[in-house]
Coordinates of C-alpha atoms in Angstrom, one line a residue:
X1 CA -41.8 17.6 36.7
X2 CA -41.6 16.0 33.1
X3 CA -38.3 14.7 32.0
X4 CA -38.7 17.1 28.8
X5 CA -38.5 20.1 31.0
X6 CA -35.2 19.1 31.7
X7 CA -32.2 20.0 29.2
X8 CA -30.8 17.1 27.3
X9 CA -27.5 15.9 29.0
X10 CA -26.1 14.1 26.0
X11 CA -25.9 17.3 24.0
X12 CA -22.8 18.5 25.9
X13 CA -21.5 15.4 27.5
X14 CA -20.5 12.0 26.3
X15 CA -21.9 8.8 27.6
X16 CA -21.7 4.6 27.1
X17 CA -22.5 3.8 24.4
X18 CA -20.5 6.7 23.3
X19 CA -22.2 6.2 19.4
X20 CA -25.5 7.2 18.1
X21 CA -28.1 5.1 20.2
X22 CA -29.4 2.9 17.4
X23 CA -25.9 2.5 15.7
X24 CA -24.4 -0.8 17.0
X25 CA -20.8 -1.1 16.1
X26 CA -19.0 -3.7 18.1
X27 CA -15.1 -4.9 17.9
X28 CA -14.5 -1.1 17.6
X29 CA -10.5 -0.7 16.3
X30 CA -9.7 3.0 16.8
X31 CA -6.9 4.7 14.9
X32 CA -5.5 8.2 15.1
X33 CA -4.8 9.8 11.8
X34 CA -3.9 13.5 11.8
X35 CA -6.1 15.3 14.6
X36 CA -9.0 12.8 14.5
X37 CA -9.6 9.2 16.1
X38 CA -11.4 6.9 13.6
X39 CA -13.4 4.0 14.8
X40 CA -13.4 0.7 12.6
X41 CA -15.8 -2.0 13.8
X42 CA -18.2 -4.7 12.7
X43 CA -21.8 -3.8 12.1
X44 CA -24.6 -5.3 14.0
X45 CA -28.1 -4.5 12.8
X46 CA -30.8 -4.4 14.8
X47 CA -34.1 -6.4 13.2
X48 CA -36.3 -7.6 16.2
X49 CA -33.3 -9.1 17.5
X50 CA -29.7 -8.4 16.9
X51 CA -28.2 -9.6 13.7
X52 CA -24.4 -9.9 14.3
X53 CA -22.2 -8.4 11.8
X54 CA -24.9 -8.2 8.9
X55 CA -24.3 -4.5 7.9
X56 CA -21.6 -2.7 5.6
X57 CA -18.7 -1.5 7.4
X58 CA -19.4 2.1 8.4
X59 CA -16.9 4.3 10.3
X60 CA -16.9 7.2 12.9
X61 CA -14.9 9.7 13.9
X62 CA -14.0 12.7 16.3
X63 CA -11.6 15.3 17.1
X64 CA -9.0 14.6 19.5
X65 CA -10.1 17.5 21.4
X66 CA -13.8 16.6 21.5
X67 CA -14.5 13.5 21.9
X68 CA -18.0 14.0 22.8
X69 CA -19.3 14.3 19.4
X70 CA -18.8 11.6 16.8
X71 CA -19.0 12.1 13.1
X72 CA -20.6 9.5 10.8
X73 CA -18.3 9.2 7.9
X74 CA -21.0 7.0 6.1
X75 CA -20.4 3.4 4.4
X76 CA -16.7 2.7 3.8
X77 CA -16.7 -0.8 2.5
X78 CA -19.9 -2.8 1.5
X79 CA -20.5 -6.4 1.8
X80 CA -21.1 -7.3 -1.7
X81 CA -17.8 -6.0 -2.7
X82 CA -16.2 -9.0 -1.3
X83 CA -16.5 -11.6 -3.7
X84 CA -16.6 -14.8 -1.4
X85 CA -19.5 -12.7 1.0
X86 CA -21.4 -11.9 -2.4
X87 CA -21.2 -15.8 -3.5
X88 CA -22.5 -17.1 -0.5
X89 CA -25.3 -14.2 -0.3
X90 CA -26.2 -15.3 -3.8
X91 CA -26.4 -19.2 -3.1
X92 CA -28.5 -18.4 0.1
X93 CA -28.6 -20.7 3.3
X94 CA -26.0 -19.3 5.2
X95 CA -27.1 -19.7 8.6
X96 CA -26.5 -16.7 10.8
X97 CA -23.9 -15.2 8.5
X98 CA -21.2 -17.4 9.4
X99 CA -19.9 -17.6 5.8
X100 CA -21.4 -14.2 4.5
X101 CA -21.3 -11.4 7.4
X102 CA -18.1 -9.2 7.7
X103 CA -16.2 -9.6 10.9
X104 CA -13.9 -7.4 12.8
X105 CA -11.8 -5.2 10.6
X106 CA -8.6 -3.2 11.1
X107 CA -6.9 -0.6 9.4
X108 CA -3.2 0.5 8.8
X109 CA -1.6 3.5 7.0
X110 CA 1.4 3.3 4.7
X111 CA 2.6 6.2 2.7
X112 CA -0.3 7.8 2.7
X113 CA -2.5 4.9 1.7
X114 CA -5.2 3.1 4.2
X115 CA -5.5 -0.8 4.0
X116 CA -8.4 -2.7 5.3
X117 CA -7.9 -6.2 6.7
X118 CA -10.8 -8.4 7.6
X119 CA -12.5 -11.8 7.7
X120 CA -16.0 -13.4 6.6
X121 CA -17.4 -14.9 9.3
X122 CA -16.3 -18.4 10.6
X123 CA -15.6 -19.4 6.6
X124 CA -12.7 -20.6 4.9
X125 CA -12.1 -17.5 2.9
X126 CA -9.1 -16.3 5.0
X127 CA -8.4 -12.3 5.7
X128 CA -9.3 -10.1 2.7
X129 CA -7.5 -6.7 2.2
X130 CA -8.8 -3.5 0.5
X131 CA -7.2 -0.1 0.0
X132 CA -8.3 3.7 -0.3
X133 CA -7.1 7.1 -0.1
X134 CA -8.1 8.2 3.0
X135 CA -9.2 6.9 6.5
X136 CA -12.6 6.6 5.4
X137 CA -12.0 5.4 2.0
X138 CA -13.9 4.1 -0.1
X139 CA -12.2 1.2 0.1
X140 CA -11.8 -1.1 -3.0
X141 CA -11.1 -4.7 -2.7
X142 CA -7.8 -5.8 -3.6
X143 CA -7.2 -9.7 -2.6
X144 CA -6.9 -12.3 -0.1
X145 CA -3.7 -12.6 2.5
X146 CA -1.7 -15.2 0.9
X147 CA 1.5 -17.5 1.1
X148 CA 3.9 -16.8 -1.8
X149 CA 3.4 -18.4 -5.2
X150 CA 6.2 -20.8 -4.6
X151 CA 4.4 -22.5 -1.7
X152 CA 1.4 -23.7 -4.2
X153 CA 1.3 -27.3 -4.9
X154 CA 1.4 -28.4 -8.6
X155 CA -2.0 -28.2 -10.3
X156 CA -3.2 -25.8 -7.9
X157 CA -6.0 -23.6 -9.2
X158 CA -6.9 -20.3 -8.0
X159 CA -10.2 -19.0 -7.5
X160 CA -11.9 -22.0 -6.7
X161 CA -14.0 -20.8 -3.6
X162 CA -15.0 -17.3 -5.3
X163 CA -11.9 -15.5 -4.3
X164 CA -8.0 -15.5 -5.8
X165 CA -5.4 -17.7 -3.6
X166 CA -6.2 -16.9 0.1
X167 CA -7.4 -20.5 0.9
X168 CA -3.7 -21.3 0.3
X169 CA -2.5 -19.4 3.5
X170 CA -2.9 -20.4 7.0
X171 CA -3.2 -24.4 7.4
X172 CA -4.9 -25.2 4.2
X173 CA -8.0 -22.9 4.0
X174 CA -10.3 -24.9 6.1
X175 CA -13.1 -23.3 7.9
X176 CA -13.5 -23.1 11.5
X177 CA -16.5 -25.5 11.7
X178 CA -16.8 -27.9 8.8
X179 CA -17.3 -31.4 7.8
X180 CA -13.6 -31.9 8.9
X181 CA -14.2 -30.9 12.7
X182 CA -13.2 -27.9 14.4
X183 CA -10.4 -26.0 13.8
X184 CA -8.5 -23.6 15.8
X185 CA -4.7 -24.1 14.2
X186 CA -3.7 -20.9 12.5
X187 CA -7.4 -20.0 12.1
X188 CA -7.5 -16.4 10.2
X189 CA -10.1 -14.8 12.6
X190 CA -9.8 -11.2 13.8
X191 CA -7.0 -9.4 12.0
X192 CA -4.7 -7.0 13.8
X193 CA -2.2 -4.8 12.3
X194 CA 0.9 -3.3 13.5
X195 CA 3.5 -1.2 11.7
X196 CA 7.3 -1.1 13.1
X197 CA 10.1 0.0 11.8
X198 CA 9.2 -0.6 8.2
X199 CA 7.9 -3.9 8.9
X200 CA 4.0 -4.9 9.0
X201 CA 3.1 -7.6 11.4
X202 CA -0.8 -9.0 11.1
X203 CA -2.0 -11.2 14.2
X204 CA -4.9 -13.1 14.2
X205 CA -6.4 -16.3 15.9
X206 CA -9.2 -18.0 17.7
X207 CA -8.2 -19.6 21.0
X208 CA -4.9 -19.3 19.7
X209 CA -3.4 -16.2 18.4
X210 CA -0.7 -16.1 15.8
X211 CA 1.3 -13.3 14.2
X212 CA 3.2 -13.3 10.7
X213 CA 5.0 -10.9 8.9
X214 CA 3.6 -9.1 5.4
X215 CA 5.2 -8.1 2.6
X216 CA 4.8 -4.3 2.2
X217 CA 5.4 -4.4 -1.7
X218 CA 1.8 -6.2 -1.7
X219 CA 0.6 -5.8 1.6
X220 CA -0.8 -9.3 1.5
X221 CA 1.8 -12.1 1.0
X222 CA 3.0 -13.5 4.0
X223 CA 6.9 -13.6 4.7
X224 CA 8.9 -16.7 6.4
X225 CA 10.0 -16.2 9.9
X226 CA 13.1 -17.0 11.5
X227 CA 12.5 -20.5 11.9
X228 CA 11.6 -20.9 8.3
X229 CA 8.0 -21.3 8.8
X230 CA 5.4 -18.5 8.5
X231 CA 2.9 -18.3 11.5
X232 CA 4.5 -17.6 15.0
X233 CA 2.2 -18.6 17.7
X234 CA 2.2 -16.0 20.5
X235 CA -0.8 -17.4 22.7
X236 CA -1.4 -21.0 23.1
X237 CA -4.8 -22.4 23.7
X238 CA -5.6 -24.4 27.0
X239 CA -9.1 -25.7 26.4
X240 CA -8.7 -28.1 29.4
X241 CA -7.7 -25.6 31.8
X242 CA -9.9 -22.9 30.8
X243 CA -12.7 -25.5 31.4
X244 CA -11.3 -26.0 34.8
X245 CA -11.0 -22.5 35.6
X246 CA -14.7 -21.9 35.0
X247 CA -15.3 -24.4 37.2
X248 CA -13.0 -23.5 39.8
X249 CA -14.3 -20.0 40.7
X250 CA -11.1 -18.9 42.6
X251 CA -8.7 -18.6 39.8
X252 CA -7.6 -15.1 38.8
X253 CA -6.2 -15.9 35.3
X254 CA -8.0 -15.6 32.0
X255 CA -7.9 -17.1 28.5
X256 CA -7.4 -15.8 25.0
X257 CA -10.7 -16.3 23.2
X258 CA -10.5 -14.1 20.1
X259 CA -10.3 -10.2 19.2
X260 CA -6.5 -9.7 19.1
X261 CA -5.4 -5.8 19.1
X262 CA -1.9 -4.7 19.0
X263 CA -0.2 -1.3 20.2
X264 CA 3.4 -0.3 20.4
X265 CA 3.6 1.9 24.0
X266 CA 6.5 3.5 25.2
X267 CA 8.8 0.8 23.7
X268 CA 6.8 -2.0 24.3
X269 CA 4.2 -4.1 22.4
X270 CA 0.7 -4.5 23.9
X271 CA -1.6 -7.2 22.7
X272 CA -5.3 -6.7 24.2
X273 CA -7.8 -9.4 23.7
X274 CA -11.0 -11.0 24.5
X275 CA -10.4 -13.2 27.5
X276 CA -12.7 -15.8 29.5
X277 CA -12.3 -16.6 32.9
X278 CA -14.0 -17.8 35.9
X279 CA -16.2 -15.4 38.2
X280 CA -18.4 -14.6 34.9
X281 CA -15.3 -12.5 33.6
X282 CA -15.7 -11.5 30.0
X283 CA -13.3 -8.7 29.5
X284 CA -10.3 -7.2 27.6
X285 CA -7.1 -8.8 28.9
X286 CA -3.5 -7.5 27.9
X287 CA -0.1 -9.0 27.6
X288 CA 3.2 -7.3 26.6
X289 CA 6.3 -8.2 24.8
X290 CA 9.8 -6.6 23.8
X291 CA 9.4 -7.6 20.1
X292 CA 6.3 -7.6 18.2
X293 CA 6.8 -11.9 17.5
X294 CA 6.4 -12.0 21.3
X295 CA 6.8 -14.1 23.7
X296 CA 4.1 -12.0 25.2
X297 CA 3.6 -12.0 29.2
X298 CA 0.0 -12.0 30.5
X299 CA -0.5 -8.6 32.6
X300 CA -4.0 -8.4 33.5
X301 CA -7.6 -7.4 32.9
X302 CA -8.4 -3.9 31.3
X303 CA -12.0 -4.0 31.6
X304 CA -15.2 -6.3 32.0
X305 CA -18.6 -6.4 31.1
X306 CA -20.5 -6.0 34.5
X307 CA -17.2 -5.2 36.2
X308 CA -16.4 -9.1 37.1
X309 CA -13.0 -8.8 39.0
X310 CA -13.4 -5.2 39.5
X311 CA -12.1 -4.2 43.0
X312 CA -13.0 -7.9 44.0
X313 CA -16.2 -8.3 42.2
X314 CA -17.2 -11.9 41.9
X315 CA -19.9 -11.9 39.5
X316 CA -21.0 -9.8 36.4
X317 CA -23.5 -6.9 37.6
X318 CA -24.6 -6.5 33.5
X319 CA -25.2 -8.8 30.3
X320 CA -22.2 -10.4 29.4
X321 CA -20.7 -12.3 26.3
X322 CA -18.2 -11.6 23.8
X323 CA -15.9 -8.6 24.1
X324 CA -13.6 -7.1 21.5
X325 CA -11.8 -3.7 20.7
X326 CA -8.9 -1.8 21.0
X327 CA -6.8 1.3 22.5
X328 CA -5.7 4.9 21.7
X329 CA -4.4 7.8 23.5
X330 CA -5.5 11.5 23.1
X331 CA -2.9 13.2 24.6
X332 CA -1.6 11.4 28.0
X333 CA -5.0 9.7 28.1
X334 CA -5.4 6.1 27.3
X335 CA -8.8 5.0 26.3
X336 CA -10.1 1.1 25.9
X337 CA -12.7 0.9 23.4
X338 CA -15.0 -2.2 23.6
X339 CA -18.5 -3.0 23.4
X340 CA -21.6 -4.2 25.5
X341 CA -24.4 -6.7 25.1
X342 CA -27.6 -5.4 24.5
X343 CA -31.0 -7.5 22.8
X344 CA -31.1 -5.2 19.9
X345 CA -26.9 -5.3 19.1
X346 CA -23.9 -4.7 20.4
X347 CA -22.8 -1.1 21.3
X348 CA -19.6 0.9 21.3
X349 CA -18.2 2.0 24.6
X350 CA -15.5 3.5 26.0
X351 CA -13.4 3.4 29.4
X352 CA -10.3 5.8 30.1
X353 CA -7.3 3.8 31.5
X354 CA -5.0 4.5 34.3
X355 CA -1.2 3.8 34.1
X356 CA 0.5 2.0 36.9
X357 CA 3.9 2.7 38.4
X358 CA 5.7 0.1 36.1
X359 CA 4.0 1.7 33.0
X360 CA 0.8 -1.1 32.6
X361 CA -2.5 -0.5 33.0
X362 CA -4.7 -0.8 36.0
X363 CA -8.4 -2.5 35.1
X364 CA -10.8 0.3 34.9
X365 CA -14.4 0.5 35.3
X366 CA -17.6 -0.1 33.2
X367 CA -19.6 2.8 33.6
X368 CA -22.2 5.3 32.1
X369 CA -19.8 8.3 31.5
X370 CA -18.4 7.4 28.3
X371 CA -15.3 9.9 27.5
X372 CA -16.5 12.1 30.4
X373 CA -13.7 13.1 32.4
X374 CA -15.8 13.8 35.3
X375 CA -19.3 12.4 36.6
X376 CA -22.3 13.6 34.8
X377 CA -24.4 16.8 36.0
X378 CA -27.3 15.3 37.6
X379 CA -29.5 18.0 36.5
X380 CA -29.8 17.0 33.2
X381 CA -32.3 14.4 31.4
X382 CA -30.5 11.2 30.5
X383 CA -31.5 8.2 28.4
X384 CA -32.2 4.9 30.3
X385 CA -30.0 2.9 27.8
X386 CA -27.0 4.4 29.6
X387 CA -27.5 2.0 32.3
X388 CA -24.2 0.2 33.3
X389 CA -25.9 -2.0 36.0
X390 CA -28.7 -4.3 35.2
X391 CA -29.5 -7.1 37.7
X392 CA -32.2 -9.1 39.1
X393 CA -33.9 -9.2 42.6
X394 CA -31.1 -11.7 43.5
X395 CA -28.2 -9.1 42.5
X396 CA -26.9 -11.1 39.5
X397 CA -27.3 -10.2 35.8
X398 CA -28.9 -12.8 33.5
X399 CA -32.0 -14.4 33.6
X400 CA -35.0 -12.1 34.7
X401 CA -32.6 -9.0 34.7
X402 CA -33.8 -5.8 33.0
X403 CA -32.5 -5.7 29.5
X404 CA -31.9 -3.0 26.9
X405 CA -33.7 -3.4 23.8
X406 CA -34.8 -1.4 20.8
X407 CA -38.5 -0.7 19.6
X408 CA -40.4 2.1 18.6
X409 CA -42.5 3.9 20.6
X410 CA -44.8 7.1 20.9
X411 CA -42.4 9.8 21.9
X412 CA -40.7 13.0 19.9
X413 CA -37.5 10.9 19.6
X414 CA -39.3 8.0 17.8
X415 CA -37.0 4.8 17.7
X416 CA -34.7 4.4 20.7
X417 CA -33.3 2.0 23.0
X418 CA -35.1 1.4 26.2
X419 CA -35.0 -0.8 29.5
X420 CA -37.1 -3.6 29.6
X421 CA -38.2 -6.5 32.1
X422 CA -38.5 -4.4 35.1
X423 CA -39.9 -7.2 37.2
X424 CA -39.9 -7.2 41.2
X425 CA -36.3 -6.3 42.9
X426 CA -34.9 -5.6 39.1
X427 CA -32.1 -3.0 39.4
X428 CA -31.2 -0.5 36.6
X429 CA -28.0 1.4 37.7
X430 CA -25.9 4.4 36.6
X431 CA -22.5 5.5 37.4
X432 CA -21.7 8.4 38.0
X433 CA -24.0 11.7 38.8
X434 CA -22.7 14.6 40.3
X435 CA -25.2 16.7 42.2
X436 CA -23.2 19.4 43.5
X437 CA -23.9 21.0 46.6
X438 CA -26.7 19.7 48.7
X439 CA -29.8 21.0 47.7
X440 CA -33.6 20.1 49.3
X441 CA -36.7 20.1 47.5
X442 CA -35.2 18.7 44.2
X443 CA -37.2 16.5 41.8
X444 CA -36.6 13.1 40.1
X445 CA -38.8 11.8 36.8
X446 CA -39.0 8.7 35.1
X447 CA -40.2 8.2 31.8
X448 CA -42.1 4.8 31.7
X449 CA -44.5 2.7 29.7
X450 CA -46.2 1.2 32.6
X451 CA -46.7 -2.8 32.3
X452 CA -48.2 -2.6 35.7
X453 CA -48.7 -0.2 38.5
X454 CA -46.3 0.0 41.1
X455 CA -43.2 2.2 42.1
X456 CA -39.3 2.6 41.5
X457 CA -37.3 3.0 44.5
X458 CA -34.4 5.2 44.1
X459 CA -31.1 4.2 46.0
X460 CA -27.5 5.7 45.9
X461 CA -24.4 4.0 45.9
X462 CA -25.3 0.8 47.0
X463 CA -28.7 -1.2 44.9
X464 CA -29.4 -3.2 48.3
X465 CA -28.4 -1.1 51.4
X466 CA -28.0 2.4 49.8
X467 CA -30.1 5.2 51.3
X468 CA -33.4 5.7 49.2
X469 CA -33.7 9.0 48.1
X470 CA -37.1 8.9 46.2
X471 CA -39.8 7.1 45.8
X472 CA -41.8 7.3 42.4
X473 CA -45.1 6.1 42.1
X474 CA -45.9 4.7 38.6
X475 CA -49.6 4.9 38.5
X476 CA -51.0 6.1 35.1
X477 CA -52.5 4.2 32.4
X478 CA -51.1 0.9 31.4
X479 CA -49.4 0.9 27.8
X480 CA -49.1 4.3 27.5
X481 CA -46.0 6.4 28.1
X482 CA -45.7 8.9 30.8
X483 CA -43.6 11.1 33.3
X484 CA -43.6 10.0 36.6
X485 CA -42.0 12.1 39.4
X486 CA -41.3 12.6 43.3
X487 CA -39.6 15.0 45.7
X488 CA -35.8 14.1 46.4
X489 CA -34.1 14.0 49.8
X490 CA -31.3 16.6 50.0
X491 CA -28.7 15.0 47.9
X492 CA -25.0 16.6 47.3
X493 CA -21.7 15.2 45.7
X494 CA -21.0 12.4 43.3
X495 CA -23.2 9.2 43.4
X496 CA -24.1 5.9 41.6
X497 CA -28.1 6.0 41.3
X498 CA -30.0 2.7 41.2
X499 CA -33.6 2.4 40.2
X500 CA -35.1 -0.7 42.1
X501 CA -38.4 -2.0 40.3
X502 CA -41.4 -2.6 42.9
X503 CA -44.2 -3.6 40.6
X504 CA -47.6 -4.7 41.9
X505 CA -47.9 -7.3 38.6
X506 CA -44.9 -9.2 36.8
X507 CA -43.4 -6.3 35.1
X508 CA -43.1 -2.5 35.8
X509 CA -42.7 -2.0 32.2
X510 CA -40.1 0.1 29.8
X511 CA -38.0 3.1 30.8
X512 CA -36.8 5.7 28.3
X513 CA -35.5 8.4 30.3
X514 CA -34.4 9.6 34.0
X515 CA -34.5 13.2 34.9
X516 CA -33.3 15.6 37.9
X517 CA -34.6 18.9 38.5
X518 CA -34.0 21.4 41.1

């Protein structure tokens, strides 16, 4: 049986990542405007290796009644529209785009206008704002978030850094990394917007999180708070405690890193953010408050890369790194958008959230299912890049575990992410498939570019001790894509599927598809 003889499951069902396979949109902020949800994020470019945030801003949208199909809305704001990014690009020498790339954005709608807020890497350029007439723009640059004119010292000259007066805001306009040292206090990073009772609040921060109120007359002038200052700190950095917690692996809390996202849910204010903690926890955490300015009380994890801490898991089973995203609801169902790490770029993923009895949220599982409300129909052809479990022979993710990478190869689809690094004992796992009623004589097929001869053990539910339901022999020509299949034992019901590599050489090769056929 060839994988191409089986219907493509992605034509009718949602998977993770939920956007097109070669589109890398991390830091996704979803917003519902009308009957559609729009996802705004950074834009990684796959160019041999991932180039973080190097692309222009693009937008995807979907109907709230059909979250399996997403529409590319095109470029909504170009990097060269920003004067600071344009200046830094023209100067050249910007290592890793830390002063010229468009980092995580957010969008808010007020009176029929749509306002895009963003930052430029770890630069001193502050938070910028652009405006458009629709959720998909096109957005036109306006200026930087700023303190009032009255705050400018005598002799201040605007535009000295290629922007207007954004460097007057947020603690003097120094970059996060500069000759002056490392700066975390009031650093304008990862903006998030909340409109509440006619007031507009901007959240931001790196290790610390702050909130300011913006004047809605121009959407970018900071107003004074009740204490006579401007920025209210809602999360305080605890670097020594963070280091201790990473060493003492039994800790259960987690620490704010960046990526705040704010929502008002059932009369409370929910701040979600990228948090780091012991046990390999890189995940979305959340805190709640009764007012936009806090105080915020940490509540718990929402989702983590590799499911660290999910049901007591003590180590992640997928590659970890930064994570960022926002929440939205379709009807009564809430979802958390986030991104996963691949070698080619950071891919947009989603997990449905379950409410607790007190109105909070349980930690949800990182799976292959995307927006699908039910386990995926097993008897379809599925891409290997939707794997949610990538571990090595020791059962951990990281060094010598399989990776998702993007490369061109000889197949009808052309360029597509594949799973590489199938060393001995490496595991590629998928959650969850529905096999329906038990049927004898079904077959499983894998599309592989062999790096050596060998086999793949197909296990259910547990990569180490789960039953082996098929053994696929990989015995085709080295370096040529081919389909390899085997008869399966009778299977019924819902299962996680784990492919365990058993190469005769160092590496079994690359995996692009798996398929089940009756």
